[in-house]
Short mmCIF file of C-alpha atoms in Angstrom, two decimals:
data_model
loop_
_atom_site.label_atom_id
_atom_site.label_comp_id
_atom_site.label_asym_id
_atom_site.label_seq_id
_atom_site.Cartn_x
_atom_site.Cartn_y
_atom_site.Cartn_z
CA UNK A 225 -56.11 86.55 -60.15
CA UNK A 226 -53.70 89.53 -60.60
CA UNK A 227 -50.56 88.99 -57.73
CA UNK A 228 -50.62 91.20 -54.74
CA UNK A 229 -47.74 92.93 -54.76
CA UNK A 230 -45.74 93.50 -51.10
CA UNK A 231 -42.56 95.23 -50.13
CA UNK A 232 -40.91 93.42 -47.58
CA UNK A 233 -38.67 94.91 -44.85
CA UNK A 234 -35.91 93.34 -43.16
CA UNK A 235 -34.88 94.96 -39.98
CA UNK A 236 -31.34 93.15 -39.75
CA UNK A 237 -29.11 94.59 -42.64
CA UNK A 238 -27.42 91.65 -45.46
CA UNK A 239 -25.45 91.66 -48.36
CA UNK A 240 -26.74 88.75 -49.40
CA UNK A 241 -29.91 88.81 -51.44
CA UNK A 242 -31.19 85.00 -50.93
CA UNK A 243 -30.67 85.68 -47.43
CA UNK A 244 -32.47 88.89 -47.67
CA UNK A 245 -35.48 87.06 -49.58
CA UNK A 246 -35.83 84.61 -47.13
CA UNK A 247 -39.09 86.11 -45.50
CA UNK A 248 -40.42 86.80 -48.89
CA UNK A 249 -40.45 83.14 -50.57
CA UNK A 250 -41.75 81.82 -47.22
CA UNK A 251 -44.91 84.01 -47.68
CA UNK A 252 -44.89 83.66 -52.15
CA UNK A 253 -44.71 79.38 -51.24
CA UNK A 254 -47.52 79.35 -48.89
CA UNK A 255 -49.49 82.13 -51.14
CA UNK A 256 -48.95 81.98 -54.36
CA UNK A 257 -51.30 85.25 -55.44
CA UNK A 258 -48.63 86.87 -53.35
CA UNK A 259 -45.56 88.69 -54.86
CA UNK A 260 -43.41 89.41 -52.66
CA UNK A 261 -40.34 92.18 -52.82
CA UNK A 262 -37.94 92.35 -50.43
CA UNK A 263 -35.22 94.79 -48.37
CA UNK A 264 -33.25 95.12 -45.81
CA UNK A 265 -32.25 98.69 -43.77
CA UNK A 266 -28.55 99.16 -43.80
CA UNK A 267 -26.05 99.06 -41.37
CA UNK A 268 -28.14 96.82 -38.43
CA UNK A 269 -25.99 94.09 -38.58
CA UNK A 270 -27.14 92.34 -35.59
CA UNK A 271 -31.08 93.46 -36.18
CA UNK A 272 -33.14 95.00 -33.47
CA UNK A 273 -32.77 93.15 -29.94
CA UNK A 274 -33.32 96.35 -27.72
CA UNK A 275 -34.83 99.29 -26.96
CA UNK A 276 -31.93 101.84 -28.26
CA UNK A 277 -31.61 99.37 -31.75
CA UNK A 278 -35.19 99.97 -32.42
CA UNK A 279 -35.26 103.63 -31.90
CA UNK A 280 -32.27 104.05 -34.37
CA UNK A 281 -33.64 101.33 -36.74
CA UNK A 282 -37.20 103.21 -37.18
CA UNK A 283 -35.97 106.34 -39.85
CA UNK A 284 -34.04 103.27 -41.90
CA UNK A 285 -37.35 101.40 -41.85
CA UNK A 286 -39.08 104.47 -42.38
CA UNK A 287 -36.97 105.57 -45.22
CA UNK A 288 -36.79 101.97 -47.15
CA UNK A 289 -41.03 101.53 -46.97
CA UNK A 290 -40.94 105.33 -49.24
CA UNK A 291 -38.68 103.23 -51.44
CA UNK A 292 -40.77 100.92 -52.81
CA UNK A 293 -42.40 101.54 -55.81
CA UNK A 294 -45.75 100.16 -57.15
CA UNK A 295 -46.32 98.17 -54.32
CA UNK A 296 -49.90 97.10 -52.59
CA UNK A 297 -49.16 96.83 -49.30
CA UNK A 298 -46.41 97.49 -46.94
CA UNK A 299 -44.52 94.59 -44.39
CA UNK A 300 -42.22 95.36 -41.77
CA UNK A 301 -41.02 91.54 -40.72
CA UNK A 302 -40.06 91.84 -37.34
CA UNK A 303 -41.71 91.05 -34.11
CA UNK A 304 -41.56 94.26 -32.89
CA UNK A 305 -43.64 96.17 -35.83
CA UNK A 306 -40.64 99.03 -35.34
CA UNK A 307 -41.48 102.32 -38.05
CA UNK A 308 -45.47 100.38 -38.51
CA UNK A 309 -47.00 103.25 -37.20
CA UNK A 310 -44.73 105.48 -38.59
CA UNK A 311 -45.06 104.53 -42.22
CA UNK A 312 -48.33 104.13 -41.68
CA UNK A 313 -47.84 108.19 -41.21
CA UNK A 314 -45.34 108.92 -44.02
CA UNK A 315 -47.58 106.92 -46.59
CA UNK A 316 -51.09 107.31 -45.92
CA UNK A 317 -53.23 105.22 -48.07
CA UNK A 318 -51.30 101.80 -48.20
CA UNK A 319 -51.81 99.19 -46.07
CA UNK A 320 -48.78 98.66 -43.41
CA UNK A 321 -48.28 95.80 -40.90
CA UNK A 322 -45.75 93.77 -39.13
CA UNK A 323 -45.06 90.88 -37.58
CA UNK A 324 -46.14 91.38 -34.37
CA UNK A 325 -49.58 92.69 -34.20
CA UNK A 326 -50.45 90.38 -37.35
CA UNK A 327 -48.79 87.62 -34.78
CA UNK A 328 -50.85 88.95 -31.46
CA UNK A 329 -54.25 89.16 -33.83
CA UNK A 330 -53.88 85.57 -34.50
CA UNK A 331 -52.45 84.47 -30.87
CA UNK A 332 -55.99 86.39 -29.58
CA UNK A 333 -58.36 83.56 -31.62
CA UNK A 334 -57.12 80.50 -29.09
CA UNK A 335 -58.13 80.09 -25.38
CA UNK A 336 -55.68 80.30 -22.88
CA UNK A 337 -52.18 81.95 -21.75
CA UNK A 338 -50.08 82.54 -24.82
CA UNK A 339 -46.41 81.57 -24.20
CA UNK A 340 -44.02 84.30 -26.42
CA UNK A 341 -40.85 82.99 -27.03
CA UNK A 342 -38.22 85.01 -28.59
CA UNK A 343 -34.67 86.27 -27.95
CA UNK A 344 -35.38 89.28 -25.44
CA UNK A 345 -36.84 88.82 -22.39
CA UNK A 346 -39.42 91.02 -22.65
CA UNK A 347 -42.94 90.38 -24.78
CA UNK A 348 -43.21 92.65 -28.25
CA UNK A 349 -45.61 95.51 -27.92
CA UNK A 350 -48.05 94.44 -29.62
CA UNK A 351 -48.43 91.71 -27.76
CA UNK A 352 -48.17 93.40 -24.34
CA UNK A 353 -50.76 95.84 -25.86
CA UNK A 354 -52.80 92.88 -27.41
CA UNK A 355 -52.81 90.34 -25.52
CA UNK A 356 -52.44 92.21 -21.93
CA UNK A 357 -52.79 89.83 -19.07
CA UNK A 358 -53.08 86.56 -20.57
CA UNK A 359 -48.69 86.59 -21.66
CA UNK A 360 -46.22 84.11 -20.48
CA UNK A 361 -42.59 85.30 -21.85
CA UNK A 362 -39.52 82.98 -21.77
CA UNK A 363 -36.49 83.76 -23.73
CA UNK A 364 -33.78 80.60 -24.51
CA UNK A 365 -30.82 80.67 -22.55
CA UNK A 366 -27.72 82.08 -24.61
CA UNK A 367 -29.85 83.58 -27.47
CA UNK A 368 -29.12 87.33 -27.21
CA UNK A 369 -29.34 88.14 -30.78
CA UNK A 370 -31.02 86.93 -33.88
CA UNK A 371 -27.43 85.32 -35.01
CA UNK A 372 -27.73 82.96 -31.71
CA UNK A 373 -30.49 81.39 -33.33
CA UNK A 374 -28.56 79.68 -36.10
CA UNK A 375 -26.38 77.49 -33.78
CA UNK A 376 -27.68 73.89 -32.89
CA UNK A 377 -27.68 75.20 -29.37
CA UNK A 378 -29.34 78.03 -30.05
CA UNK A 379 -32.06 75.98 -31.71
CA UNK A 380 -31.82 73.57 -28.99
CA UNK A 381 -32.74 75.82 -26.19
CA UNK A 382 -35.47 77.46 -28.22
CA UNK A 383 -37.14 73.48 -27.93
CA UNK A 384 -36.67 73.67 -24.62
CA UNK A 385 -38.00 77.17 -23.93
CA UNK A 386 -40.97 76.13 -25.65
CA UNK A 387 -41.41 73.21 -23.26
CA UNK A 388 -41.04 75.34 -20.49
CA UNK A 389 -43.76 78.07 -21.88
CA UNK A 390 -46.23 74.77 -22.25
CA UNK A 391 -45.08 73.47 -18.42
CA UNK A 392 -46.27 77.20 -17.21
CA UNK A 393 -49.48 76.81 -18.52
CA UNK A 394 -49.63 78.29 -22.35
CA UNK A 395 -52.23 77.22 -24.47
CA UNK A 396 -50.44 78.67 -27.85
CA UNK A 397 -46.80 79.68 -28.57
CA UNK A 398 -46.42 83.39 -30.50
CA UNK A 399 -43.03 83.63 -31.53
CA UNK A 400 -41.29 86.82 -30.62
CA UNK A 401 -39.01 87.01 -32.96
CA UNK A 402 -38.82 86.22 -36.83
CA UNK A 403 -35.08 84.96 -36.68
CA UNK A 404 -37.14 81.76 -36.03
CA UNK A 405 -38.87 81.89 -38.79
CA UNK A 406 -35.43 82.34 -40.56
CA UNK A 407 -34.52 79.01 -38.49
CA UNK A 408 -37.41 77.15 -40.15
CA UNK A 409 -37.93 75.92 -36.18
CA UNK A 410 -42.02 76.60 -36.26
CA UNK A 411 -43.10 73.12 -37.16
CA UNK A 412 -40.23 71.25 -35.14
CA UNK A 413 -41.65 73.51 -32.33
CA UNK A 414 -45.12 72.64 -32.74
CA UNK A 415 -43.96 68.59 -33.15
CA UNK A 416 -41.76 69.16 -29.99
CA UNK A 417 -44.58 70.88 -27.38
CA UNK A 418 -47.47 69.60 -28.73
CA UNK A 419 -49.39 72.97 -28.70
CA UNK A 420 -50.07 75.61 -31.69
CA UNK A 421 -46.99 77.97 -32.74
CA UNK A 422 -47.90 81.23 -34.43
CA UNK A 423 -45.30 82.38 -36.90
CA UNK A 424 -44.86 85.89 -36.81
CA UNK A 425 -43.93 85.91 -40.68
CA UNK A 426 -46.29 83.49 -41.92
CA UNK A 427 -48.82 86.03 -39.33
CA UNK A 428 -48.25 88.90 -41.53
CA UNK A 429 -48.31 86.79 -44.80
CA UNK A 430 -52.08 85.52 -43.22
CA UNK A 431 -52.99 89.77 -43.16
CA UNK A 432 -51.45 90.14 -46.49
CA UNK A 433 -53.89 87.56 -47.97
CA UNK A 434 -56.75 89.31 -46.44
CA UNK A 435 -55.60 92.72 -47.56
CA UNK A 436 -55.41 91.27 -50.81
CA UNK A 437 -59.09 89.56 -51.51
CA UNK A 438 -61.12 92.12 -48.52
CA UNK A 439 -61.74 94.67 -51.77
CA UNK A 440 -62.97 92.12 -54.68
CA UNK A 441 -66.77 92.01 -55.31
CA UNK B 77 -51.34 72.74 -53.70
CA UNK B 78 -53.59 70.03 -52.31
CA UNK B 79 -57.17 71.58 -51.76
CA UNK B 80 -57.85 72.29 -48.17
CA UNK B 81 -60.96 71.00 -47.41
CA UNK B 82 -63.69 72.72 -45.35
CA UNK B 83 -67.03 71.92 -43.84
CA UNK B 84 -68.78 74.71 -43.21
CA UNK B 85 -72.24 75.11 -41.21
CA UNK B 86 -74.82 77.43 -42.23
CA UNK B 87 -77.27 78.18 -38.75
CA UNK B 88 -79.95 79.44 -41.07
CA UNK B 89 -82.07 76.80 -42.41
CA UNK B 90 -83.04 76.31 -46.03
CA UNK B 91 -83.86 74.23 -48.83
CA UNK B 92 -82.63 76.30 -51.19
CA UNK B 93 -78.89 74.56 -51.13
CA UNK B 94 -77.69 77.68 -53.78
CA UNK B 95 -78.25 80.04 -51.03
CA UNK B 96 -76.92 77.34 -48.01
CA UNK B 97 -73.69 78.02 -50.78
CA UNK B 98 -73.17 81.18 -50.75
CA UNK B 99 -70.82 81.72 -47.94
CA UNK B 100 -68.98 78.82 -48.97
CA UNK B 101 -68.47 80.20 -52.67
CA UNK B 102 -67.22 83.71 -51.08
CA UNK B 103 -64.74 81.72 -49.38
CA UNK B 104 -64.09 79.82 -52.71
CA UNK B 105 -63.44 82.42 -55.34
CA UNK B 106 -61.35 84.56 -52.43
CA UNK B 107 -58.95 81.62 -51.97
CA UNK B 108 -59.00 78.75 -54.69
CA UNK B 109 -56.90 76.83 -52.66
CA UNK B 110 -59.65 76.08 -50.03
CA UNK B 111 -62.82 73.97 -51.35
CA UNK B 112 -65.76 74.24 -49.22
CA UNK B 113 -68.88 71.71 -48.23
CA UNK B 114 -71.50 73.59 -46.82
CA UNK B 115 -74.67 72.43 -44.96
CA UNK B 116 -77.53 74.44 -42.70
CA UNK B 117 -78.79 72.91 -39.60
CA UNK B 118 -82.36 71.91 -39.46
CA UNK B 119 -85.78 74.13 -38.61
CA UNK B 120 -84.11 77.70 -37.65
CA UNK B 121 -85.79 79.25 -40.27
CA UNK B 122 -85.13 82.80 -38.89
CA UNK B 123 -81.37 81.84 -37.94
CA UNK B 124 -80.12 83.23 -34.55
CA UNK B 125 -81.00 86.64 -33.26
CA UNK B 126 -81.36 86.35 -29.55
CA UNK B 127 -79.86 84.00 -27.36
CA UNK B 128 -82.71 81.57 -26.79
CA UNK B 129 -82.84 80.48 -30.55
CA UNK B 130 -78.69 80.20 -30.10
CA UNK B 131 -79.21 77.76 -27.33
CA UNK B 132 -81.90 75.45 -29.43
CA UNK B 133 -79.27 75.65 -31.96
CA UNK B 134 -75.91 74.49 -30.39
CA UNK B 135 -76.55 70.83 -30.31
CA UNK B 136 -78.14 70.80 -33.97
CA UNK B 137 -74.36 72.92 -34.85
CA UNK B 138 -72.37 69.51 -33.01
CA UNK B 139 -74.38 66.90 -34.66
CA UNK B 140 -73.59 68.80 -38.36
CA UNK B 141 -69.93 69.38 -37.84
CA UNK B 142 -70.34 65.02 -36.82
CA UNK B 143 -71.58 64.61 -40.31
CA UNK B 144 -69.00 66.36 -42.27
CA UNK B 145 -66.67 63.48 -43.60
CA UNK B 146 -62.92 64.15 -44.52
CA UNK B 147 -62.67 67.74 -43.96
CA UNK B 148 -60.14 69.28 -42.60
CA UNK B 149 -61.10 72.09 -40.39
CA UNK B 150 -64.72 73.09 -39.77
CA UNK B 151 -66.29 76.62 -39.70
CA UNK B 152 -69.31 77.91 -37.92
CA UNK B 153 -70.67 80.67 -40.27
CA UNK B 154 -72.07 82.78 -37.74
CA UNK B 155 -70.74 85.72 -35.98
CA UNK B 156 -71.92 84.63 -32.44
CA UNK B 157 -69.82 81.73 -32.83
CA UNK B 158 -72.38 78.97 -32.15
CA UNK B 159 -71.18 75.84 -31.07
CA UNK B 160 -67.50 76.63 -31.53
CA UNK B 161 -66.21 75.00 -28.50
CA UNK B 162 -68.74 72.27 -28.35
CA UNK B 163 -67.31 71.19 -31.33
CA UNK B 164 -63.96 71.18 -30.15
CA UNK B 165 -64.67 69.56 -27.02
CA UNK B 166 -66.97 66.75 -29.23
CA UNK B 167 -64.14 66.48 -32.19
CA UNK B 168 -60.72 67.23 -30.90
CA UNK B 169 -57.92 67.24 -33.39
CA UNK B 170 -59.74 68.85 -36.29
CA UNK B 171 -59.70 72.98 -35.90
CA UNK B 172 -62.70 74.75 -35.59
CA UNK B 173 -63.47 78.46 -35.88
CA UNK B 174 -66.26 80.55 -36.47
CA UNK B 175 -67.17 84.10 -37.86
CA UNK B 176 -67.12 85.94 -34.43
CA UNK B 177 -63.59 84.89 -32.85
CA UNK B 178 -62.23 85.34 -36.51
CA UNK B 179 -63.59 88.88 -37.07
CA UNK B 180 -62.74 89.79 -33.60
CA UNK B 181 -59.29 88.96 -33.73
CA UNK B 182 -59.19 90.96 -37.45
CA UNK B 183 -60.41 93.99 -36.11
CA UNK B 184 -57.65 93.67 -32.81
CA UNK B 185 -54.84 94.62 -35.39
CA UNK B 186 -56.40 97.65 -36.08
CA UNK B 187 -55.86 100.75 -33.72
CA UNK B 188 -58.91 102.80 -31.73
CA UNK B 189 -62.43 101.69 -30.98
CA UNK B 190 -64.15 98.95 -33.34
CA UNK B 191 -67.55 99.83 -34.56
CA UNK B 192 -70.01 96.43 -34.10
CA UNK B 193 -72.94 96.72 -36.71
CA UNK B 194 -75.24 93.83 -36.82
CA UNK B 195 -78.78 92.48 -36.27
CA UNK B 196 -79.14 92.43 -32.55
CA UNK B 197 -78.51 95.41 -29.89
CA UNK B 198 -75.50 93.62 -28.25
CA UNK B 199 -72.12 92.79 -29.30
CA UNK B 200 -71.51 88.57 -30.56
CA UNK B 201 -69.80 87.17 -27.49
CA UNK B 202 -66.16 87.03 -28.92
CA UNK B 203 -65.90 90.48 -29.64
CA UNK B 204 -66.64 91.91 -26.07
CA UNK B 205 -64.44 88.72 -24.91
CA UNK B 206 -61.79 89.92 -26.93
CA UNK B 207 -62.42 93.64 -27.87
CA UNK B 208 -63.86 94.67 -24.34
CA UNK B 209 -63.47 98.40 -23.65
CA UNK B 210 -62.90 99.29 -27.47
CA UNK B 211 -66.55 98.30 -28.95
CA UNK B 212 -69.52 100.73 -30.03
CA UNK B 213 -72.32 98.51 -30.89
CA UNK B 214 -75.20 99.94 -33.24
CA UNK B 215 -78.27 98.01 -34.48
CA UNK B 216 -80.10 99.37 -37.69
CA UNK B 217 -83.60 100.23 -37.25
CA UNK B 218 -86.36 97.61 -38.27
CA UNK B 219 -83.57 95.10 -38.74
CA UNK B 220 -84.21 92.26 -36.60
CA UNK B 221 -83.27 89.17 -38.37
CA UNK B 222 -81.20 88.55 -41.01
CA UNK B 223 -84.24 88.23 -43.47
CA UNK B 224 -84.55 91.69 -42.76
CA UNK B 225 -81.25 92.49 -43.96
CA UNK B 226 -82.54 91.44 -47.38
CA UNK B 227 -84.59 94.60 -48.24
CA UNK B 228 -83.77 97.60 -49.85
CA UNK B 229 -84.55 99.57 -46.53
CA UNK B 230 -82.52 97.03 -44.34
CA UNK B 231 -79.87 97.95 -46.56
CA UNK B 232 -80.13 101.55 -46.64
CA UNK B 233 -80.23 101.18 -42.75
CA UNK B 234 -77.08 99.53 -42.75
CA UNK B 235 -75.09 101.75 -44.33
CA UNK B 236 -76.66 104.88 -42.07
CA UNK B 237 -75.74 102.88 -39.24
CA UNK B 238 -72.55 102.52 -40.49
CA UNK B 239 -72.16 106.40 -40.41
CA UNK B 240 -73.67 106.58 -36.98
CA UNK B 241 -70.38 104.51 -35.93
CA UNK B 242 -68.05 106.33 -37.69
CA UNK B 243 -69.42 109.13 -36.10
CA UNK B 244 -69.03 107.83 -32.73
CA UNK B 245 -65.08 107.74 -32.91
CA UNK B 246 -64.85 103.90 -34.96
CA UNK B 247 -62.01 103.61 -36.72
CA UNK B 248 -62.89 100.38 -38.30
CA UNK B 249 -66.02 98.22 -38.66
CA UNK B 250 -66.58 94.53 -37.42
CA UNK B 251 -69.84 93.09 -39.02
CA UNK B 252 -72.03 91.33 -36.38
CA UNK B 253 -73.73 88.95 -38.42
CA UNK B 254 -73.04 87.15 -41.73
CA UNK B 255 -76.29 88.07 -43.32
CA UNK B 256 -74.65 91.15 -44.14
CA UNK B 257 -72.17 88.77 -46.39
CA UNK B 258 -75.44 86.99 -48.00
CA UNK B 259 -76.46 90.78 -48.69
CA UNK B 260 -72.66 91.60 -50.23
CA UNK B 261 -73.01 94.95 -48.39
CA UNK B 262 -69.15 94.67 -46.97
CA UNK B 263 -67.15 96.72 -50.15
CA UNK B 264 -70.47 99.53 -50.19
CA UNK B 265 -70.67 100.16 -46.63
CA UNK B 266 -66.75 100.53 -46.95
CA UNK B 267 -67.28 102.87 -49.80
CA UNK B 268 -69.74 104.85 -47.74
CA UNK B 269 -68.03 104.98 -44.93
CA UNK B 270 -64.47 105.44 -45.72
CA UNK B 271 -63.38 103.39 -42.77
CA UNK B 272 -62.00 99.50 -42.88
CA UNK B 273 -64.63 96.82 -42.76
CA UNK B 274 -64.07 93.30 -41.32
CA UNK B 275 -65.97 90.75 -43.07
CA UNK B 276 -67.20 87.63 -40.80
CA UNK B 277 -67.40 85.07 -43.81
CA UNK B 278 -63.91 86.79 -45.30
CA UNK B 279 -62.47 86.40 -41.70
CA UNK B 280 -63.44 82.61 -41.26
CA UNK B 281 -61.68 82.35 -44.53
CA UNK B 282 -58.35 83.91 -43.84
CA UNK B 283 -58.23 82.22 -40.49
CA UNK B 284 -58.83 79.30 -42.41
CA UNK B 285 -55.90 79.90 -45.21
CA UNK B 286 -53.93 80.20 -42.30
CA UNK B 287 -54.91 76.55 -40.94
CA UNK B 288 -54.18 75.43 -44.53
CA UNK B 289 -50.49 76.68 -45.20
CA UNK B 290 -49.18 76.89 -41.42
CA UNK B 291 -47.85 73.32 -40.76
CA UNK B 292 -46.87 73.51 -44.85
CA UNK B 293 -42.46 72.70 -44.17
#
């Protein structure tokens, strides 16, 4: 089977590559007729954890999809989908997705409130669009920005968020955010609260895989 | 990669276990990864088209997902989703899905209204669950069963019907019944109609790829 080729694009800006390619070996492990290449947008140090952040991130994200060349599909890995709609736009013809809708597509199969834990305390808007009415957000205390993940407390109170979504009645867990991905925290989640976690970059990697077989004969 | 292994229920009865296969095989050659048992339930020799022969069938679905032996997830091959949460009620800890919830939550990633094309006049019960307010449902004429589907003139009818959605403001198409997999109409009535078109069998699958790879550490 020839590999699917994706460009990958990190809303919170690196230097370092591995970092950078984090996203994209977590998707090429769990798919290997995946090939996955991988971005970030510069100068968004601390990645996209409001409103304003998003609105300047979207030209970056915008900009770095048209630089990709010979790719099948496009992947904007965040939670938020910022510049989806807008590359879908620019680029006409390729398939473009993010992590959120992908995530709020998969959250939609399973019964029940879906708890949406990530580090703003408001729901992506996919999943407020998606998933309208049947939401439970919690965000973990002292997490502001992706970077708050990577403590022990940070990954502490993300366990206990979790808990708390699960105590208020979710059914399922959509991560908000894919800093946790970054974390690795999914499956210590899942262990921890006893309940299915959807993985907004493993979500995307799921659409990916369809994108990539839906045209065979 | 360990194989995945599926057990996946057919809801159209035959003796003819190449064609009991042939969802299973889709599934297969789509995603090597996943291996797939496949088995039809007894005497529903016209499958399910109205919701009488879907209640007769439900309890015949349950006792054939209790016969599978060391599978690891279970999939009702039917876009109406028969039996789904019996199943999950009658063998908790294994994760069940069918054609209907799959496709459904597929087609949610898309924007604008989802086109429903299938054998009966009224939408599988996931999709209005989970699409309500954005589903146009079309039936093709002199297609009432999915034996029907197998004739050139069912198939001609599909793809007009297609049209006739496309027409009606659908930006994408969700397939109603799996017949239309048997019939490997999905890439044609793509090609005809220009629009995206969300295989049931293909959207079992990918929901079940995701089962396979998301507890992977």
């Amino acid at each position: 089977m020839k590999k699917f080729r994706i460009g990958l694009i990190r809303v919170l800006t690196s230097d370092d590559q591995d970092f950078i390619d984090i996203h994209g070996r977590f998707i090429e492990e769990r798919f290997p007729h995946l090939e996955v290449e991988s971005r970030c947008i510069p100068d968004q140090w601390e990645g996209i954890h409001n409103h304003e952040l998003k609105r300047i991130a979207i030209p970056k994200i915008v900009e770095t999809a048209k630089g990709f060349k010979d790719v099948d599909m496009i992947l904007v890995s965040c939670a938020d989908d910022p510049g989806v709609r807008e590359i879908r736009e620019a680029l006409p013809g390729i398939p473009v997705t993010g992590g959120g809708e992908t995530t709020a597509a998969l959250a939609s199969r399973y019964d029940g409130k879906v708890g949406v834990l990530g580090i703003v305390d408001y729901a992506p808007e996919a999943y407020e669009r998606m998933l309208s009415g049947r939401i439970i957000v919690a965000k973990p205390e002292n997490v502001d920005s992706t970077l708050d993940l990577t403590t022990p407390q940070g990954r502490e109170n993300c366990l206990k968020t979790g808990q708390l979504l699960k105590d208020a009645g979710a059914a399922v867990i959509a991560l908000g955010c894919t800093g946790l991905t970054t974390i690795g925290i999914t499956k210590d989640l899942e262990d921890f609260v006893g309940i299915p976690v959807i993985d907004p970059v493993l979500a995307q990697g799921v659409f990916a895989c369809f994108e990539a077989v839906r045209r065979m004969s």
